[in-house]
PDB file of C-alpha atoms in Angstrom:
ATOM      1  CA  UNK R  26      15.014   0.897 -32.708  1.00  0.00           C
ATOM      2  CA  UNK R  27      14.367  -0.268 -29.139  1.00  0.00           C
ATOM      3  CA  UNK R  28      12.472  -3.027 -27.280  1.00  0.00           C
ATOM      4  CA  UNK R  29      11.022  -3.844 -23.798  1.00  0.00           C
ATOM      5  CA  UNK R  30      10.764  -7.325 -22.652  1.00  0.00           C
ATOM      6  CA  UNK R  31       9.173  -8.701 -19.385  1.00  0.00           C
ATOM      7  CA  UNK R  32      10.472 -12.000 -18.184  1.00  0.00           C
ATOM      8  CA  UNK R  33       8.820 -14.143 -15.529  1.00  0.00           C
ATOM      9  CA  UNK R  34      11.623 -16.229 -14.017  1.00  0.00           C
ATOM     10  CA  UNK R  35      11.096 -19.264 -11.810  1.00  0.00           C
ATOM     11  CA  UNK R  36      13.769 -20.069  -9.263  1.00  0.00           C
ATOM     12  CA  UNK R  37      14.545 -23.081  -7.107  1.00  0.00           C
ATOM     13  CA  UNK R  38      16.728 -22.803  -3.930  1.00  0.00           C
ATOM     14  CA  UNK R  39      18.758 -26.069  -3.865  1.00  0.00           C
ATOM     15  CA  UNK R  40      19.532 -25.702  -0.152  1.00  0.00           C
ATOM     16  CA  UNK R  41      15.925 -25.193   1.021  1.00  0.00           C
ATOM     17  CA  UNK R  42      14.009 -26.699  -1.825  1.00  0.00           C
ATOM     18  CA  UNK R  43      11.787 -23.620  -2.017  1.00  0.00           C
ATOM     19  CA  UNK R  44      10.669 -22.124  -5.317  1.00  0.00           C
ATOM     20  CA  UNK R  45       9.958 -18.519  -6.153  1.00  0.00           C
ATOM     21  CA  UNK R  46       9.142 -16.325  -9.075  1.00  0.00           C
ATOM     22  CA  UNK R  47      10.282 -12.835  -9.919  1.00  0.00           C
ATOM     23  CA  UNK R  48       9.585 -10.441 -12.736  1.00  0.00           C
ATOM     24  CA  UNK R  49      12.574  -9.071 -14.685  1.00  0.00           C
ATOM     25  CA  UNK R  50      12.407  -6.181 -17.145  1.00  0.00           C
ATOM     26  CA  UNK R  51      14.875  -5.965 -19.977  1.00  0.00           C
ATOM     27  CA  UNK R  52      15.297  -2.703 -21.956  1.00  0.00           C
ATOM     28  CA  UNK R  53      17.227  -2.759 -25.209  1.00  0.00           C
ATOM     29  CA  UNK R  54      18.147   0.920 -25.884  1.00  0.00           C
ATOM     30  CA  UNK R  55      18.335   2.615 -29.250  1.00  0.00           C
ATOM     31  CA  UNK R  56      21.719   2.750 -30.859  1.00  0.00           C
ATOM     32  CA  UNK R  57      23.530   5.878 -29.759  1.00  0.00           C
ATOM     33  CA  UNK R  58      21.358   6.268 -26.598  1.00  0.00           C
ATOM     34  CA  UNK R  59      23.345   6.755 -23.342  1.00  0.00           C
ATOM     35  CA  UNK R  60      23.222   4.041 -20.734  1.00  0.00           C
ATOM     36  CA  UNK R  61      21.365   5.336 -17.654  1.00  0.00           C
ATOM     37  CA  UNK R  62      23.415   5.528 -14.448  1.00  0.00           C
ATOM     38  CA  UNK R  63      22.636   2.916 -11.759  1.00  0.00           C
ATOM     39  CA  UNK R  64      19.796   3.852  -9.497  1.00  0.00           C
ATOM     40  CA  UNK R  65      21.967   3.632  -6.347  1.00  0.00           C
ATOM     41  CA  UNK R  66      19.234   4.623  -3.869  1.00  0.00           C
ATOM     42  CA  UNK R  67      16.639   2.241  -5.253  1.00  0.00           C
ATOM     43  CA  UNK R  68      19.226  -0.536  -5.250  1.00  0.00           C
ATOM     44  CA  UNK R  69      19.832   0.099  -1.490  1.00  0.00           C
ATOM     45  CA  UNK R  70      16.135   0.093  -0.711  1.00  0.00           C
ATOM     46  CA  UNK R  71      15.774  -3.126  -2.658  1.00  0.00           C
ATOM     47  CA  UNK R  72      18.423  -4.843  -0.514  1.00  0.00           C
ATOM     48  CA  UNK R  73      16.730  -3.523   2.621  1.00  0.00           C
ATOM     49  CA  UNK R  74      13.412  -4.941   1.436  1.00  0.00           C
ATOM     50  CA  UNK R  75      14.954  -8.235   0.453  1.00  0.00           C
ATOM     51  CA  UNK R  76      16.501  -8.519   3.972  1.00  0.00           C
ATOM     52  CA  UNK R  77      13.076  -8.688   5.611  1.00  0.00           C
ATOM     53  CA  UNK R  78      11.728 -12.003   6.793  1.00  0.00           C
ATOM     54  CA  UNK R  79      10.610 -14.313   3.981  1.00  0.00           C
ATOM     55  CA  UNK R  80      11.217 -11.577   1.399  1.00  0.00           C
ATOM     56  CA  UNK R  81      14.034 -13.539  -0.310  1.00  0.00           C
ATOM     57  CA  UNK R  82      11.418 -16.142  -1.384  1.00  0.00           C
ATOM     58  CA  UNK R  83       9.621 -13.618  -3.608  1.00  0.00           C
ATOM     59  CA  UNK R  84      12.775 -11.657  -4.478  1.00  0.00           C
ATOM     60  CA  UNK R  85      15.345 -14.412  -5.120  1.00  0.00           C
ATOM     61  CA  UNK R  86      17.522 -12.156  -7.302  1.00  0.00           C
ATOM     62  CA  UNK R  87      20.315 -10.715  -5.274  1.00  0.00           C
ATOM     63  CA  UNK R  88      21.561  -8.227  -7.866  1.00  0.00           C
ATOM     64  CA  UNK R  89      18.579  -6.168  -9.066  1.00  0.00           C
ATOM     65  CA  UNK R  90      20.366  -4.004 -11.696  1.00  0.00           C
ATOM     66  CA  UNK R  91      22.545  -5.224 -14.589  1.00  0.00           C
ATOM     67  CA  UNK R  92      23.944  -3.225 -17.506  1.00  0.00           C
ATOM     68  CA  UNK R  93      25.471  -4.787 -20.586  1.00  0.00           C
ATOM     69  CA  UNK R  94      27.139  -1.847 -22.519  1.00  0.00           C
ATOM     70  CA  UNK R  95      28.158  -4.117 -25.474  1.00  0.00           C
ATOM     71  CA  UNK R  96      24.560  -4.809 -26.148  1.00  0.00           C
ATOM     72  CA  UNK R  97      23.071  -1.524 -25.095  1.00  0.00           C
ATOM     73  CA  UNK R  98      20.974  -3.490 -22.681  1.00  0.00           C
ATOM     74  CA  UNK R  99      19.702  -2.656 -19.152  1.00  0.00           C
ATOM     75  CA  UNK R 100      18.107  -5.255 -16.940  1.00  0.00           C
ATOM     76  CA  UNK R 101      16.436  -4.757 -13.567  1.00  0.00           C
ATOM     77  CA  UNK R 102      14.389  -6.911 -11.267  1.00  0.00           C
ATOM     78  CA  UNK R 103      10.957  -6.111  -9.916  1.00  0.00           C
ATOM     79  CA  UNK R 104      10.177  -4.086  -7.799  1.00  0.00           C
ATOM     80  CA  UNK R 105      13.161  -1.906  -8.698  1.00  0.00           C
ATOM     81  CA  UNK R 106      11.626   0.235 -11.442  1.00  0.00           C
ATOM     82  CA  UNK R 107      13.259   3.677 -11.946  1.00  0.00           C
ATOM     83  CA  UNK R 108      10.106   4.984 -13.746  1.00  0.00           C
ATOM     84  CA  UNK R 109       8.090   3.999 -10.633  1.00  0.00           C
ATOM     85  CA  UNK R 110      10.447   4.971  -7.806  1.00  0.00           C
ATOM     86  CA  UNK R 111       7.729   4.549  -5.084  1.00  0.00           C
ATOM     87  CA  UNK R 112       6.935   1.043  -6.046  1.00  0.00           C
ATOM     88  CA  UNK R 113       9.573  -0.435  -3.692  1.00  0.00           C
ATOM     89  CA  UNK R 114       7.742   1.141  -0.722  1.00  0.00           C
ATOM     90  CA  UNK R 115       4.297   0.178  -2.049  1.00  0.00           C
ATOM     91  CA  UNK R 116       5.251  -3.493  -2.051  1.00  0.00           C
ATOM     92  CA  UNK R 117       6.973  -3.244   1.347  1.00  0.00           C
ATOM     93  CA  UNK R 118       4.526  -4.572   4.003  1.00  0.00           C
ATOM     94  CA  UNK R 119       6.394  -2.572   6.722  1.00  0.00           C
ATOM     95  CA  UNK R 120       6.182   0.731   4.786  1.00  0.00           C
ATOM     96  CA  UNK R 121       2.477   0.106   3.936  1.00  0.00           C
ATOM     97  CA  UNK R 122       1.696  -0.779   7.463  1.00  0.00           C
ATOM     98  CA  UNK R 123       3.106   2.566   8.674  1.00  0.00           C
ATOM     99  CA  UNK R 124       1.436   4.464   5.944  1.00  0.00           C
ATOM    100  CA  UNK R 125      -2.024   3.010   6.565  1.00  0.00           C
ATOM    101  CA  UNK R 126      -1.651   3.310  10.328  1.00  0.00           C
ATOM    102  CA  UNK R 127      -1.106   7.101   9.905  1.00  0.00           C
ATOM    103  CA  UNK R 128      -4.030   7.428   7.448  1.00  0.00           C
ATOM    104  CA  UNK R 129      -6.488   5.425   9.643  1.00  0.00           C
ATOM    105  CA  UNK R 130      -5.680   7.331  12.923  1.00  0.00           C
ATOM    106  CA  UNK R 131      -9.039   9.136  12.633  1.00  0.00           C
ATOM    107  CA  UNK R 132     -10.793   5.822  12.307  1.00  0.00           C
ATOM    108  CA  UNK R 133      -9.311   4.736  15.548  1.00  0.00           C
ATOM    109  CA  UNK R 134      -7.777   1.736  13.710  1.00  0.00           C
ATOM    110  CA  UNK R 135      -4.558   0.030  14.587  1.00  0.00           C
ATOM    111  CA  UNK R 136      -2.906  -1.806  11.590  1.00  0.00           C
ATOM    112  CA  UNK R 137      -1.514  -5.155  12.709  1.00  0.00           C
ATOM    113  CA  UNK R 138      -0.302  -6.662   9.489  1.00  0.00           C
ATOM    114  CA  UNK R 139      -0.215  -6.133   5.648  1.00  0.00           C
ATOM    115  CA  UNK R 140       0.316  -8.694   2.877  1.00  0.00           C
ATOM    116  CA  UNK R 141       1.075  -7.630  -0.691  1.00  0.00           C
ATOM    117  CA  UNK R 142       0.495  -9.434  -3.953  1.00  0.00           C
ATOM    118  CA  UNK R 143       1.185  -8.111  -7.460  1.00  0.00           C
ATOM    119  CA  UNK R 144      -1.841  -8.343  -9.799  1.00  0.00           C
ATOM    120  CA  UNK R 145      -0.492  -6.806 -12.956  1.00  0.00           C
ATOM    121  CA  UNK R 146       2.492  -4.925 -14.202  1.00  0.00           C
ATOM    122  CA  UNK R 147       3.185  -3.052 -17.377  1.00  0.00           C
ATOM    123  CA  UNK R 148       6.843  -2.389 -17.436  1.00  0.00           C
ATOM    124  CA  UNK R 149       7.834   1.242 -16.687  1.00  0.00           C
ATOM    125  CA  UNK R 150       4.160   2.379 -16.814  1.00  0.00           C
ATOM    126  CA  UNK R 151       1.768   1.051 -14.247  1.00  0.00           C
ATOM    127  CA  UNK R 152       1.211  -1.643 -11.622  1.00  0.00           C
ATOM    128  CA  UNK R 153      -1.711  -3.070  -9.722  1.00  0.00           C
ATOM    129  CA  UNK R 154      -1.257  -4.483  -6.210  1.00  0.00           C
ATOM    130  CA  UNK R 155      -3.573  -6.458  -3.957  1.00  0.00           C
ATOM    131  CA  UNK R 156      -3.344  -5.731  -0.190  1.00  0.00           C
ATOM    132  CA  UNK R 157      -4.742  -7.771   2.542  1.00  0.00           C
ATOM    133  CA  UNK R 158      -4.890  -5.667   5.765  1.00  0.00           C
ATOM    134  CA  UNK R 159      -5.549  -6.799   9.320  1.00  0.00           C
ATOM    135  CA  UNK R 160      -6.404  -3.997  11.721  1.00  0.00           C
ATOM    136  CA  UNK R 161      -8.171  -3.599  14.996  1.00  0.00           C
ATOM    137  CA  UNK R 162     -10.293  -0.937  16.717  1.00  0.00           C
ATOM    138  CA  UNK R 163      -8.214   0.922  19.211  1.00  0.00           C
ATOM    139  CA  UNK R 164     -11.072   1.091  21.702  1.00  0.00           C
ATOM    140  CA  UNK R 165     -12.708  -2.254  21.404  1.00  0.00           C
ATOM    141  CA  UNK R 166      -9.877  -4.407  19.851  1.00  0.00           C
ATOM    142  CA  UNK R 167     -12.420  -5.836  17.421  1.00  0.00           C
ATOM    143  CA  UNK R 168     -10.437  -7.065  14.388  1.00  0.00           C
ATOM    144  CA  UNK R 169     -11.160  -6.069  10.772  1.00  0.00           C
ATOM    145  CA  UNK R 170      -9.821  -7.686   7.608  1.00  0.00           C
ATOM    146  CA  UNK R 171      -9.905  -5.528   4.484  1.00  0.00           C
ATOM    147  CA  UNK R 172      -8.799  -6.261   0.892  1.00  0.00           C
ATOM    148  CA  UNK R 173      -7.723  -3.284  -1.240  1.00  0.00           C
ATOM    149  CA  UNK R 174      -6.286  -2.793  -4.754  1.00  0.00           C
ATOM    150  CA  UNK R 175      -3.573  -0.188  -5.082  1.00  0.00           C
ATOM    151  CA  UNK R 176      -2.489   1.285  -8.456  1.00  0.00           C
ATOM    152  CA  UNK R 177       0.479   3.281  -9.452  1.00  0.00           C
ATOM    153  CA  UNK R 178       0.776   5.026 -12.828  1.00  0.00           C
ATOM    154  CA  UNK R 179       3.854   6.726 -14.153  1.00  0.00           C
ATOM    155  CA  UNK R 180       1.892   9.407 -16.011  1.00  0.00           C
ATOM    156  CA  UNK R 181      -1.057  10.076 -13.697  1.00  0.00           C
ATOM    157  CA  UNK R 182      -0.818  11.304 -10.079  1.00  0.00           C
ATOM    158  CA  UNK R 183      -2.775   9.338  -7.541  1.00  0.00           C
ATOM    159  CA  UNK R 184      -5.149  12.240  -6.772  1.00  0.00           C
ATOM    160  CA  UNK R 185      -6.233  12.298 -10.420  1.00  0.00           C
ATOM    161  CA  UNK R 186      -6.718   8.598 -10.574  1.00  0.00           C
ATOM    162  CA  UNK R 187      -8.780   8.649  -7.438  1.00  0.00           C
ATOM    163  CA  UNK R 188     -10.909  11.547  -8.710  1.00  0.00           C
ATOM    164  CA  UNK R 189     -11.670   9.693 -11.917  1.00  0.00           C
ATOM    165  CA  UNK R 190     -12.564   6.448 -10.013  1.00  0.00           C
ATOM    166  CA  UNK R 191     -14.800   8.388  -7.601  1.00  0.00           C
ATOM    167  CA  UNK R 192     -16.632  10.209 -10.332  1.00  0.00           C
ATOM    168  CA  UNK R 193     -17.407   7.015 -12.324  1.00  0.00           C
ATOM    169  CA  UNK R 194     -18.389   5.126  -9.255  1.00  0.00           C
ATOM    170  CA  UNK R 195     -20.801   7.772  -7.972  1.00  0.00           C
ATOM    171  CA  UNK R 196     -22.460   8.171 -11.390  1.00  0.00           C
ATOM    172  CA  UNK R 197     -23.012   4.373 -11.809  1.00  0.00           C
ATOM    173  CA  UNK R 198     -24.311   3.470  -8.341  1.00  0.00           C
ATOM    174  CA  UNK R 199     -27.251   1.082  -8.703  1.00  0.00           C
ATOM    175  CA  UNK R 200     -26.555   0.600 -12.474  1.00  0.00           C
ATOM    176  CA  UNK R 201     -23.230  -1.158 -12.652  1.00  0.00           C
ATOM    177  CA  UNK R 202     -21.041  -2.944 -10.092  1.00  0.00           C
ATOM    178  CA  UNK R 203     -17.733  -1.005  -9.753  1.00  0.00           C
ATOM    179  CA  UNK R 204     -15.220  -1.285  -6.990  1.00  0.00           C
ATOM    180  CA  UNK R 205     -15.617   1.796  -4.772  1.00  0.00           C
ATOM    181  CA  UNK R 206     -12.536   3.989  -4.404  1.00  0.00           C
ATOM    182  CA  UNK R 207     -11.220   4.411  -0.912  1.00  0.00           C
ATOM    183  CA  UNK R 208      -8.516   7.063  -1.105  1.00  0.00           C
ATOM    184  CA  UNK R 209      -4.917   7.616  -2.108  1.00  0.00           C
ATOM    185  CA  UNK R 210      -1.372   7.918  -0.592  1.00  0.00           C
ATOM    186  CA  UNK R 211       0.324  10.852  -2.262  1.00  0.00           C
ATOM    187  CA  UNK R 212       3.773  10.048  -0.940  1.00  0.00           C
ATOM    188  CA  UNK R 213       3.680   6.605  -2.545  1.00  0.00           C
ATOM    189  CA  UNK R 214       1.834   7.697  -5.694  1.00  0.00           C
ATOM    190  CA  UNK R 215      -0.765   5.133  -4.835  1.00  0.00           C
ATOM    191  CA  UNK R 216      -4.517   5.188  -5.329  1.00  0.00           C
ATOM    192  CA  UNK R 217      -6.649   2.699  -3.470  1.00  0.00           C
ATOM    193  CA  UNK R 218     -10.040   0.967  -4.156  1.00  0.00           C
ATOM    194  CA  UNK R 219     -11.882  -1.933  -2.624  1.00  0.00           C
ATOM    195  CA  UNK R 220     -11.011  -5.358  -3.977  1.00  0.00           C
ATOM    196  CA  UNK R 221     -13.868  -7.033  -5.757  1.00  0.00           C
ATOM    197  CA  UNK R 222     -13.649 -10.673  -6.759  1.00  0.00           C
ATOM    198  CA  UNK R 223     -14.946 -11.831 -10.178  1.00  0.00           C
ATOM    199  CA  UNK R 224     -14.556 -14.225 -12.996  1.00  0.00           C
ATOM    200  CA  UNK R 225     -13.288 -13.784 -16.579  1.00  0.00           C
ATOM    201  CA  UNK R 226     -15.965 -14.232 -19.217  1.00  0.00           C
ATOM    202  CA  UNK R 227     -13.603 -16.516 -21.049  1.00  0.00           C
ATOM    203  CA  UNK R 228     -13.665 -18.847 -18.083  1.00  0.00           C
ATOM    204  CA  UNK R 229     -17.487 -18.989 -18.158  1.00  0.00           C
ATOM    205  CA  UNK R 230     -17.701 -19.757 -21.939  1.00  0.00           C
ATOM    206  CA  UNK R 231     -19.640 -22.958 -22.710  1.00  0.00           C
ATOM    207  CA  UNK R 232     -22.656 -23.208 -20.356  1.00  0.00           C
ATOM    208  CA  UNK R 233     -26.057 -22.424 -21.604  1.00  0.00           C
ATOM    209  CA  UNK R 234     -26.359 -19.061 -19.722  1.00  0.00           C
ATOM    210  CA  UNK R 235     -23.128 -17.666 -21.292  1.00  0.00           C
ATOM    211  CA  UNK R 236     -25.046 -15.472 -23.759  1.00  0.00           C
ATOM    212  CA  UNK R 237     -27.000 -13.774 -20.919  1.00  0.00           C
ATOM    213  CA  UNK R 238     -23.785 -13.185 -19.005  1.00  0.00           C
ATOM    214  CA  UNK R 239     -22.278 -11.533 -22.088  1.00  0.00           C
ATOM    215  CA  UNK R 240     -25.318  -9.240 -22.463  1.00  0.00           C
ATOM    216  CA  UNK R 241     -25.146  -8.293 -18.662  1.00  0.00           C
ATOM    217  CA  UNK R 242     -21.447  -7.462 -19.031  1.00  0.00           C
ATOM    218  CA  UNK R 243     -22.195  -5.379 -22.187  1.00  0.00           C
ATOM    219  CA  UNK R 244     -24.799  -3.407 -20.452  1.00  0.00           C
ATOM    220  CA  UNK R 245     -22.462  -2.611 -17.554  1.00  0.00           C
ATOM    221  CA  UNK R 246     -19.733  -1.541 -19.901  1.00  0.00           C
ATOM    222  CA  UNK R 247     -22.199   0.643 -21.837  1.00  0.00           C
ATOM    223  CA  UNK R 248     -23.437   2.228 -18.678  1.00  0.00           C
ATOM    224  CA  UNK R 249     -19.941   3.316 -17.706  1.00  0.00           C
ATOM    225  CA  UNK R 250     -19.099   4.666 -21.237  1.00  0.00           C
ATOM    226  CA  UNK R 251     -22.311   6.627 -21.592  1.00  0.00           C
ATOM    227  CA  UNK R 252     -21.821   8.628 -18.459  1.00  0.00           C
ATOM    228  CA  UNK R 253     -21.627  12.424 -18.901  1.00  0.00           C
ATOM    229  CA  UNK R 254     -18.698  13.331 -16.710  1.00  0.00           C
ATOM    230  CA  UNK R 255     -16.455  16.397 -16.554  1.00  0.00           C
ATOM    231  CA  UNK R 256     -13.173  15.155 -17.957  1.00  0.00           C
ATOM    232  CA  UNK R 257      -9.619  16.635 -17.738  1.00  0.00           C
ATOM    233  CA  UNK R 258      -8.896  15.394 -21.210  1.00  0.00           C
ATOM    234  CA  UNK R 259     -10.916  13.829 -24.076  1.00  0.00           C
ATOM    235  CA  UNK R 260      -9.872  11.781 -27.058  1.00  0.00           C
ATOM    236  CA  UNK R 261     -11.044  13.161 -30.349  1.00  0.00           C
ATOM    237  CA  UNK R 262     -12.386  11.187 -33.316  1.00  0.00           C
ATOM    238  CA  UNK R 263      -9.024  10.990 -34.938  1.00  0.00           C
ATOM    239  CA  UNK R 264      -7.524   9.166 -31.873  1.00  0.00           C
ATOM    240  CA  UNK R 265     -10.441   6.749 -31.730  1.00  0.00           C
ATOM    241  CA  UNK R 266     -10.122   5.993 -35.420  1.00  0.00           C
ATOM    242  CA  UNK R 267      -6.386   5.347 -35.059  1.00  0.00           C
ATOM    243  CA  UNK R 268      -7.067   2.866 -32.151  1.00  0.00           C
ATOM    244  CA  UNK R 269      -9.666   1.020 -34.235  1.00  0.00           C
ATOM    245  CA  UNK R 270      -7.254   0.822 -37.232  1.00  0.00           C
ATOM    246  CA  UNK R 271      -4.471  -0.453 -35.010  1.00  0.00           C
ATOM    247  CA  UNK R 272      -6.660  -3.351 -33.805  1.00  0.00           C
ATOM    248  CA  UNK R 273      -7.762  -4.060 -37.330  1.00  0.00           C
ATOM    249  CA  UNK R 274      -4.155  -4.578 -38.130  1.00  0.00           C
ATOM    250  CA  UNK R 275      -3.749  -7.033 -35.133  1.00  0.00           C
ATOM    251  CA  UNK R 276      -6.875  -8.976 -36.062  1.00  0.00           C
ATOM    252  CA  UNK R 277      -5.914  -9.182 -39.726  1.00  0.00           C
ATOM    253  CA  UNK R 278      -2.662 -10.766 -38.709  1.00  0.00           C
ATOM    254  CA  UNK R 279      -4.478 -13.310 -36.451  1.00  0.00           C
ATOM    255  CA  UNK R 280      -7.459 -14.027 -38.798  1.00  0.00           C
ATOM    256  CA  UNK R 281      -6.181 -13.416 -42.338  1.00  0.00           C
ATOM    257  CA  UNK R 282      -9.259 -15.144 -43.810  1.00  0.00           C
ATOM    258  CA  UNK R 283     -11.308 -12.203 -42.557  1.00  0.00           C
ATOM    259  CA  UNK R 284      -9.017  -9.504 -43.934  1.00  0.00           C
ATOM    260  CA  UNK R 285     -11.633  -8.319 -46.519  1.00  0.00           C
ATOM    261  CA  UNK R 286     -14.335  -7.874 -43.817  1.00  0.00           C
ATOM    262  CA  UNK R 287     -11.889  -6.105 -41.511  1.00  0.00           C
ATOM    263  CA  UNK R 288     -10.707  -3.710 -44.251  1.00  0.00           C
ATOM    264  CA  UNK R 289     -14.376  -2.679 -44.739  1.00  0.00           C
ATOM    265  CA  UNK R 290     -14.706  -1.764 -41.018  1.00  0.00           C
ATOM    266  CA  UNK R 291     -11.492   0.349 -41.396  1.00  0.00           C
ATOM    267  CA  UNK R 292     -13.055   2.338 -44.259  1.00  0.00           C
TER     268      UNK R 292
END
């Protein structure tokens, strides 16, 4: 009926010898669905961003939007995402520098530079960005380097994301290590939290202390999920059961020899 495909394309500039990588999202529409019109404004903003110094290295694609009517196919390059129209500004160091400078006026902070890195991207739904921000105190000129994570969600406004992060963080202080939220920028649809470095459990597998690390992680996860918080929406038992059954189908395909055991869990 339809399909979404995310490509990670590596490029090499023969003239300079430099390499770059860019995400490309391909959307195969259902038969009979109308081809969406070109996002003219976003395409213009893409070109403006690409024209900045060194931007072409991380945005090597010159034409960010391509339509193939014969295949009912639409292709666009990151960060041009019609479902996330503020993403182009959120990855733009100049736009973020101006936005943070306005927000931090009360802190007497002057933003000097902002660098942006994409951490994760789910096509047309959500994205997580890492910011490294160099600022200085307006009175003392003492520099400050901060690292933040910004998140944009197509279905949830930033104020709601921030409120949820804040409620969970406050309720788990001293019991689980969760990155504290720092605020949100409504005009960009961006919620912000402190960047916390960590390691994947899969990367730690093998050493003798791995079982203890698994238990520590499990306790932290349990601490978060047992909090009694006022929620804007709740998933009922039927929804939870459907999620479990969906994963049982996935695991059965991966481990067919355990199909009998997995079917018992589903029942």
